[in-house]
PDB file of C-alpha atoms in Angstrom:
ATOM      1  CA  UNK A 339      45.077  54.677 -12.283  1.00  0.00           C
ATOM      2  CA  UNK A 340      47.668  52.447 -13.887  1.00  0.00           C
ATOM      3  CA  UNK A 341      51.407  52.764 -14.143  1.00  0.00           C
ATOM      4  CA  UNK A 342      53.820  50.182 -15.442  1.00  0.00           C
ATOM      5  CA  UNK A 343      56.841  50.293 -13.145  1.00  0.00           C
ATOM      6  CA  UNK A 344      60.157  48.860 -14.252  1.00  0.00           C
ATOM      7  CA  UNK A 345      63.864  49.793 -13.904  1.00  0.00           C
ATOM      8  CA  UNK A 346      63.676  51.762 -17.177  1.00  0.00           C
ATOM      9  CA  UNK A 347      60.507  53.644 -16.287  1.00  0.00           C
ATOM     10  CA  UNK A 348      60.070  57.429 -15.855  1.00  0.00           C
ATOM     11  CA  UNK A 349      61.405  58.151 -19.329  1.00  0.00           C
ATOM     12  CA  UNK A 350      61.239  61.817 -20.377  1.00  0.00           C
ATOM     13  CA  UNK A 351      58.955  62.492 -23.341  1.00  0.00           C
ATOM     14  CA  UNK A 352      58.433  65.552 -25.492  1.00  0.00           C
ATOM     15  CA  UNK A 353      55.073  67.284 -25.310  1.00  0.00           C
ATOM     16  CA  UNK A 354      54.445  66.803 -29.033  1.00  0.00           C
ATOM     17  CA  UNK A 355      55.118  63.085 -28.825  1.00  0.00           C
ATOM     18  CA  UNK A 356      52.987  62.696 -25.697  1.00  0.00           C
ATOM     19  CA  UNK A 357      50.091  64.552 -27.307  1.00  0.00           C
ATOM     20  CA  UNK A 358      50.374  62.576 -30.532  1.00  0.00           C
ATOM     21  CA  UNK A 359      50.693  59.154 -28.866  1.00  0.00           C
ATOM     22  CA  UNK A 360      47.874  59.611 -26.354  1.00  0.00           C
ATOM     23  CA  UNK A 361      45.655  61.280 -28.961  1.00  0.00           C
ATOM     24  CA  UNK A 362      46.235  58.477 -31.478  1.00  0.00           C
ATOM     25  CA  UNK A 363      45.295  55.840 -28.908  1.00  0.00           C
ATOM     26  CA  UNK A 364      42.090  57.653 -27.980  1.00  0.00           C
ATOM     27  CA  UNK A 365      41.029  58.204 -31.596  1.00  0.00           C
ATOM     28  CA  UNK A 366      42.133  54.918 -33.200  1.00  0.00           C
ATOM     29  CA  UNK A 367      40.453  52.589 -30.701  1.00  0.00           C
ATOM     30  CA  UNK A 368      36.852  53.762 -31.213  1.00  0.00           C
ATOM     31  CA  UNK A 369      37.416  54.070 -34.965  1.00  0.00           C
ATOM     32  CA  UNK A 370      38.817  50.527 -35.098  1.00  0.00           C
ATOM     33  CA  UNK A 371      36.062  49.123 -32.898  1.00  0.00           C
ATOM     34  CA  UNK A 372      33.213  50.811 -34.776  1.00  0.00           C
ATOM     35  CA  UNK A 373      34.542  50.202 -38.297  1.00  0.00           C
ATOM     36  CA  UNK A 374      33.013  46.685 -38.636  1.00  0.00           C
ATOM     37  CA  UNK A 375      29.704  48.037 -37.285  1.00  0.00           C
ATOM     38  CA  UNK A 376      29.607  50.855 -39.831  1.00  0.00           C
ATOM     39  CA  UNK A 377      30.948  48.746 -42.710  1.00  0.00           C
ATOM     40  CA  UNK A 378      28.632  45.818 -41.977  1.00  0.00           C
ATOM     41  CA  UNK A 379      31.133  43.218 -40.678  1.00  0.00           C
ATOM     42  CA  UNK A 380      33.054  42.934 -43.948  1.00  0.00           C
ATOM     43  CA  UNK A 381      36.271  40.914 -43.432  1.00  0.00           C
ATOM     44  CA  UNK A 382      38.484  43.748 -44.696  1.00  0.00           C
ATOM     45  CA  UNK A 383      36.813  46.217 -42.326  1.00  0.00           C
ATOM     46  CA  UNK A 384      37.307  43.816 -39.416  1.00  0.00           C
ATOM     47  CA  UNK A 385      40.987  43.412 -40.269  1.00  0.00           C
ATOM     48  CA  UNK A 386      41.564  47.153 -40.601  1.00  0.00           C
ATOM     49  CA  UNK A 387      39.640  47.680 -37.373  1.00  0.00           C
ATOM     50  CA  UNK A 388      41.834  45.154 -35.574  1.00  0.00           C
ATOM     51  CA  UNK A 389      44.978  46.857 -36.895  1.00  0.00           C
ATOM     52  CA  UNK A 390      43.755  50.237 -35.619  1.00  0.00           C
ATOM     53  CA  UNK A 391      42.975  48.715 -32.218  1.00  0.00           C
ATOM     54  CA  UNK A 392      46.439  47.125 -32.118  1.00  0.00           C
ATOM     55  CA  UNK A 393      48.052  50.505 -32.900  1.00  0.00           C
ATOM     56  CA  UNK A 394      45.964  52.122 -30.150  1.00  0.00           C
ATOM     57  CA  UNK A 395      47.211  49.573 -27.590  1.00  0.00           C
ATOM     58  CA  UNK A 396      50.771  49.914 -28.884  1.00  0.00           C
ATOM     59  CA  UNK A 397      50.507  53.655 -28.194  1.00  0.00           C
ATOM     60  CA  UNK A 398      49.308  52.874 -24.661  1.00  0.00           C
ATOM     61  CA  UNK A 399      52.288  50.564 -24.137  1.00  0.00           C
ATOM     62  CA  UNK A 400      54.670  53.264 -25.392  1.00  0.00           C
ATOM     63  CA  UNK A 401      53.267  55.697 -22.837  1.00  0.00           C
ATOM     64  CA  UNK A 402      53.433  53.171 -19.997  1.00  0.00           C
ATOM     65  CA  UNK A 403      57.004  53.927 -18.933  1.00  0.00           C
ATOM     66  CA  UNK A 404      57.028  57.688 -19.434  1.00  0.00           C
ATOM     67  CA  UNK A 405      57.222  60.499 -16.893  1.00  0.00           C
ATOM     68  CA  UNK A 406      53.782  61.628 -17.996  1.00  0.00           C
ATOM     69  CA  UNK A 407      52.181  58.280 -17.247  1.00  0.00           C
ATOM     70  CA  UNK A 408      54.098  58.073 -13.955  1.00  0.00           C
ATOM     71  CA  UNK A 409      52.573  61.380 -12.858  1.00  0.00           C
ATOM     72  CA  UNK A 410      49.018  60.248 -13.586  1.00  0.00           C
ATOM     73  CA  UNK A 411      49.385  56.618 -12.556  1.00  0.00           C
ATOM     74  CA  UNK A 412      51.955  56.284  -9.787  1.00  0.00           C
ATOM     75  CA  UNK A 413      51.053  55.784  -6.118  1.00  0.00           C
ATOM     76  CA  UNK A 414      50.455  59.198  -4.547  1.00  0.00           C
ATOM     77  CA  UNK A 415      53.074  58.589  -1.851  1.00  0.00           C
ATOM     78  CA  UNK A 416      55.763  58.328  -4.531  1.00  0.00           C
ATOM     79  CA  UNK A 417      54.976  61.717  -6.083  1.00  0.00           C
ATOM     80  CA  UNK A 418      56.065  65.128  -4.867  1.00  0.00           C
ATOM     81  CA  UNK A 419      53.750  68.067  -4.297  1.00  0.00           C
ATOM     82  CA  UNK A 420      54.144  69.525  -7.794  1.00  0.00           C
ATOM     83  CA  UNK A 421      53.454  66.193  -9.495  1.00  0.00           C
ATOM     84  CA  UNK A 422      50.388  65.758  -7.270  1.00  0.00           C
ATOM     85  CA  UNK A 423      49.216  69.217  -8.312  1.00  0.00           C
ATOM     86  CA  UNK A 424      49.618  68.309 -12.010  1.00  0.00           C
ATOM     87  CA  UNK A 425      47.757  65.046 -11.443  1.00  0.00           C
ATOM     88  CA  UNK A 426      44.920  66.710  -9.519  1.00  0.00           C
ATOM     89  CA  UNK A 427      44.442  69.273 -12.303  1.00  0.00           C
ATOM     90  CA  UNK A 428      44.369  66.544 -14.960  1.00  0.00           C
ATOM     91  CA  UNK A 429      42.088  64.143 -13.077  1.00  0.00           C
ATOM     92  CA  UNK A 430      39.629  66.925 -12.315  1.00  0.00           C
ATOM     93  CA  UNK A 431      39.243  67.505 -16.051  1.00  0.00           C
ATOM     94  CA  UNK A 432      39.137  63.747 -16.753  1.00  0.00           C
ATOM     95  CA  UNK A 433      36.278  63.358 -14.259  1.00  0.00           C
ATOM     96  CA  UNK A 434      34.246  65.935 -16.157  1.00  0.00           C
ATOM     97  CA  UNK A 435      34.984  64.356 -19.540  1.00  0.00           C
ATOM     98  CA  UNK A 436      34.214  60.793 -18.375  1.00  0.00           C
ATOM     99  CA  UNK A 437      31.006  61.995 -16.708  1.00  0.00           C
ATOM    100  CA  UNK A 438      29.931  63.634 -19.959  1.00  0.00           C
ATOM    101  CA  UNK A 439      30.810  60.477 -21.921  1.00  0.00           C
ATOM    102  CA  UNK A 440      28.796  58.271 -19.539  1.00  0.00           C
ATOM    103  CA  UNK A 441      25.805  60.614 -19.759  1.00  0.00           C
ATOM    104  CA  UNK A 442      26.046  60.733 -23.550  1.00  0.00           C
ATOM    105  CA  UNK A 443      26.362  56.921 -23.669  1.00  0.00           C
ATOM    106  CA  UNK A 444      23.299  56.341 -21.501  1.00  0.00           C
ATOM    107  CA  UNK A 445      21.327  58.896 -23.508  1.00  0.00           C
ATOM    108  CA  UNK A 446      22.387  57.191 -26.754  1.00  0.00           C
ATOM    109  CA  UNK A 447      21.333  53.765 -25.444  1.00  0.00           C
ATOM    110  CA  UNK A 448      17.949  55.138 -24.397  1.00  0.00           C
ATOM    111  CA  UNK A 449      17.374  56.638 -27.839  1.00  0.00           C
ATOM    112  CA  UNK A 450      18.988  53.801 -29.820  1.00  0.00           C
ATOM    113  CA  UNK A 451      16.647  51.123 -28.485  1.00  0.00           C
ATOM    114  CA  UNK A 452      13.591  53.137 -29.583  1.00  0.00           C
ATOM    115  CA  UNK A 453      15.026  54.431 -32.847  1.00  0.00           C
ATOM    116  CA  UNK A 454      16.389  51.065 -33.965  1.00  0.00           C
ATOM    117  CA  UNK A 455      20.005  52.270 -34.054  1.00  0.00           C
ATOM    118  CA  UNK A 456      22.940  49.991 -33.391  1.00  0.00           C
ATOM    119  CA  UNK A 457      23.876  49.304 -29.796  1.00  0.00           C
ATOM    120  CA  UNK A 458      26.096  46.575 -28.298  1.00  0.00           C
ATOM    121  CA  UNK A 459      24.331  43.225 -27.898  1.00  0.00           C
ATOM    122  CA  UNK A 460      26.794  40.368 -28.391  1.00  0.00           C
ATOM    123  CA  UNK A 461      29.657  39.263 -26.155  1.00  0.00           C
ATOM    124  CA  UNK A 462      32.144  40.479 -28.785  1.00  0.00           C
ATOM    125  CA  UNK A 463      30.628  43.961 -28.833  1.00  0.00           C
ATOM    126  CA  UNK A 464      30.560  44.250 -25.043  1.00  0.00           C
ATOM    127  CA  UNK A 465      34.148  42.982 -24.960  1.00  0.00           C
ATOM    128  CA  UNK A 466      35.113  45.803 -27.326  1.00  0.00           C
ATOM    129  CA  UNK A 467      33.274  48.293 -25.126  1.00  0.00           C
ATOM    130  CA  UNK A 468      35.039  47.005 -22.014  1.00  0.00           C
ATOM    131  CA  UNK A 469      38.535  47.355 -23.516  1.00  0.00           C
ATOM    132  CA  UNK A 470      37.627  50.767 -24.889  1.00  0.00           C
ATOM    133  CA  UNK A 471      36.639  52.006 -21.435  1.00  0.00           C
ATOM    134  CA  UNK A 472      39.792  50.399 -20.023  1.00  0.00           C
ATOM    135  CA  UNK A 473      41.951  52.202 -22.594  1.00  0.00           C
ATOM    136  CA  UNK A 474      40.213  55.530 -21.984  1.00  0.00           C
ATOM    137  CA  UNK A 475      40.685  55.238 -18.209  1.00  0.00           C
ATOM    138  CA  UNK A 476      44.372  54.515 -18.832  1.00  0.00           C
ATOM    139  CA  UNK A 477      45.108  57.122 -21.500  1.00  0.00           C
ATOM    140  CA  UNK A 478      42.742  60.036 -20.908  1.00  0.00           C
ATOM    141  CA  UNK A 479      44.547  61.421 -17.817  1.00  0.00           C
ATOM    142  CA  UNK A 480      47.828  61.343 -19.745  1.00  0.00           C
ATOM    143  CA  UNK A 481      46.219  62.984 -22.762  1.00  0.00           C
ATOM    144  CA  UNK A 482      44.794  65.812 -20.646  1.00  0.00           C
ATOM    145  CA  UNK A 483      48.082  66.260 -18.800  1.00  0.00           C
ATOM    146  CA  UNK A 484      49.960  66.384 -22.103  1.00  0.00           C
ATOM    147  CA  UNK A 485      47.814  69.358 -23.128  1.00  0.00           C
ATOM    148  CA  UNK A 486      47.922  71.068 -19.719  1.00  0.00           C
ATOM    149  CA  UNK A 487      51.625  70.583 -19.007  1.00  0.00           C
ATOM    150  CA  UNK A 488      54.541  72.564 -20.326  1.00  0.00           C
ATOM    151  CA  UNK A 489      57.601  71.043 -21.975  1.00  0.00           C
ATOM    152  CA  UNK A 490      59.653  71.435 -18.782  1.00  0.00           C
ATOM    153  CA  UNK A 491      57.202  69.254 -16.852  1.00  0.00           C
ATOM    154  CA  UNK A 492      57.968  66.130 -18.852  1.00  0.00           C
ATOM    155  CA  UNK A 493      61.512  66.253 -20.129  1.00  0.00           C
ATOM    156  CA  UNK A 494      65.001  67.058 -18.856  1.00  0.00           C
ATOM    157  CA  UNK A 495      65.753  70.757 -18.488  1.00  0.00           C
ATOM    158  CA  UNK A 496      68.261  72.795 -16.506  1.00  0.00           C
TER     159      UNK A 496
ATOM    160  CA  UNK B1464      55.454  84.365  -5.823  1.00  0.00           C
ATOM    161  CA  UNK B1465      58.916  85.581  -6.836  1.00  0.00           C
ATOM    162  CA  UNK B1466      61.998  83.853  -5.492  1.00  0.00           C
ATOM    163  CA  UNK B1467      65.797  83.803  -5.714  1.00  0.00           C
ATOM    164  CA  UNK B1468      66.084  80.064  -6.089  1.00  0.00           C
ATOM    165  CA  UNK B1469      67.729  80.137  -9.513  1.00  0.00           C
ATOM    166  CA  UNK B1470      70.340  82.673  -8.339  1.00  0.00           C
ATOM    167  CA  UNK B1471      71.096  80.763  -5.144  1.00  0.00           C
ATOM    168  CA  UNK B1472      71.381  77.537  -7.097  1.00  0.00           C
ATOM    169  CA  UNK B1473      73.688  79.128  -9.665  1.00  0.00           C
ATOM    170  CA  UNK B1474      75.928  80.510  -6.900  1.00  0.00           C
ATOM    171  CA  UNK B1475      76.479  76.958  -5.726  1.00  0.00           C
ATOM    172  CA  UNK B1476      76.806  75.652  -9.292  1.00  0.00           C
ATOM    173  CA  UNK B1477      74.021  73.150  -8.714  1.00  0.00           C
ATOM    174  CA  UNK B1478      71.848  71.899 -11.541  1.00  0.00           C
ATOM    175  CA  UNK B1479      68.089  71.649 -11.076  1.00  0.00           C
ATOM    176  CA  UNK B1480      68.561  67.905 -10.679  1.00  0.00           C
ATOM    177  CA  UNK B1481      71.177  68.477  -7.921  1.00  0.00           C
ATOM    178  CA  UNK B1482      68.831  70.757  -6.020  1.00  0.00           C
ATOM    179  CA  UNK B1483      65.909  68.401  -6.575  1.00  0.00           C
ATOM    180  CA  UNK B1484      67.910  65.533  -5.089  1.00  0.00           C
ATOM    181  CA  UNK B1485      68.811  67.620  -2.029  1.00  0.00           C
ATOM    182  CA  UNK B1486      65.180  68.662  -1.536  1.00  0.00           C
ATOM    183  CA  UNK B1487      63.853  65.159  -2.311  1.00  0.00           C
ATOM    184  CA  UNK B1488      61.496  66.405  -4.989  1.00  0.00           C
ATOM    185  CA  UNK B1489      61.413  65.996  -8.773  1.00  0.00           C
ATOM    186  CA  UNK B1490      63.463  68.154 -11.129  1.00  0.00           C
ATOM    187  CA  UNK B1491      60.163  69.353 -12.568  1.00  0.00           C
ATOM    188  CA  UNK B1492      59.112  70.639  -9.129  1.00  0.00           C
ATOM    189  CA  UNK B1493      62.314  72.671  -8.791  1.00  0.00           C
ATOM    190  CA  UNK B1494      61.780  74.124 -12.251  1.00  0.00           C
ATOM    191  CA  UNK B1495      58.166  74.979 -11.430  1.00  0.00           C
ATOM    192  CA  UNK B1496      59.140  76.762  -8.204  1.00  0.00           C
ATOM    193  CA  UNK B1497      61.972  78.655  -9.905  1.00  0.00           C
ATOM    194  CA  UNK B1498      59.744  79.883 -12.695  1.00  0.00           C
ATOM    195  CA  UNK B1499      56.920  80.834 -10.325  1.00  0.00           C
ATOM    196  CA  UNK B1500      54.516  78.254 -11.759  1.00  0.00           C
ATOM    197  CA  UNK B1501      54.194  76.551  -8.403  1.00  0.00           C
ATOM    198  CA  UNK B1502      54.134  78.041  -4.903  1.00  0.00           C
ATOM    199  CA  UNK B1503      55.875  75.513  -2.669  1.00  0.00           C
ATOM    200  CA  UNK B1504      54.177  74.105   0.403  1.00  0.00           C
ATOM    201  CA  UNK B1505      55.204  75.349   3.831  1.00  0.00           C
ATOM    202  CA  UNK B1506      57.288  72.245   4.495  1.00  0.00           C
ATOM    203  CA  UNK B1507      59.149  72.552   1.185  1.00  0.00           C
ATOM    204  CA  UNK B1508      59.677  76.272   1.799  1.00  0.00           C
ATOM    205  CA  UNK B1509      61.295  75.531   5.181  1.00  0.00           C
ATOM    206  CA  UNK B1510      63.388  72.808   3.578  1.00  0.00           C
ATOM    207  CA  UNK B1511      64.652  75.228   0.923  1.00  0.00           C
ATOM    208  CA  UNK B1512      65.462  77.880   3.523  1.00  0.00           C
ATOM    209  CA  UNK B1513      67.330  75.380   5.684  1.00  0.00           C
ATOM    210  CA  UNK B1514      69.271  74.044   2.702  1.00  0.00           C
ATOM    211  CA  UNK B1515      70.533  77.500   1.732  1.00  0.00           C
ATOM    212  CA  UNK B1516      70.960  78.622   5.347  1.00  0.00           C
ATOM    213  CA  UNK B1517      68.730  81.668   4.830  1.00  0.00           C
ATOM    214  CA  UNK B1518      65.456  82.977   6.199  1.00  0.00           C
ATOM    215  CA  UNK B1519      62.357  82.304   4.095  1.00  0.00           C
ATOM    216  CA  UNK B1520      61.828  85.992   3.302  1.00  0.00           C
ATOM    217  CA  UNK B1521      65.395  86.206   2.005  1.00  0.00           C
ATOM    218  CA  UNK B1522      64.469  83.672  -0.674  1.00  0.00           C
ATOM    219  CA  UNK B1523      60.780  84.270  -1.360  1.00  0.00           C
ATOM    220  CA  UNK B1524      58.984  87.536  -1.995  1.00  0.00           C
ATOM    221  CA  UNK B1525      55.179  87.450  -1.843  1.00  0.00           C
ATOM    222  CA  UNK B1526      54.755  91.112  -2.779  1.00  0.00           C
ATOM    223  CA  UNK B1527      55.456  90.561  -6.466  1.00  0.00           C
TER     224      UNK B1527
END
């Protein structure tokens, strides 16, 4: 797990904003990466794809300092028992989702080679795949937590 | 599990953040215990009881 620690970290975030930001990152990256593949490497499609990828990473940066990302990414020794419980619940779900994605990916590759569908071959395509997996590992726990948590888990409340 | 944490905290005019600082946990953890979303561990339960100077069963009620 990853967590960007700095003096201004652990910023409260509203549930709606957390859901929107993490969701945008997870949707925009694959759309941006696959756009040139679908559109046939047209320059405009590549540019739009790059913009979408940049927005996805900007969303990840925005989440980096938040309470939500601290819960899923911080060292376990720096979390209390309730935060650990929230993290365990989220990571358990993330494990299932990532397992399903890996299985689906392997199945697709097996079928794609026989059916003549697109699959990553060049360095550029594998690079895109690598950063996509990196982004998903970073953002998916936060996304799941944002949907499992309640407003009082992330922001100030008394 | 029901508890009297919110009442005890209010009697002392402590905010959730004040109590969290005294218990060395997050404000979210205090809120979760108060609202019954989270049953505290044995060590945290003892810590709470010691902080308020009460017995555990005077704060927590497991028959709810």
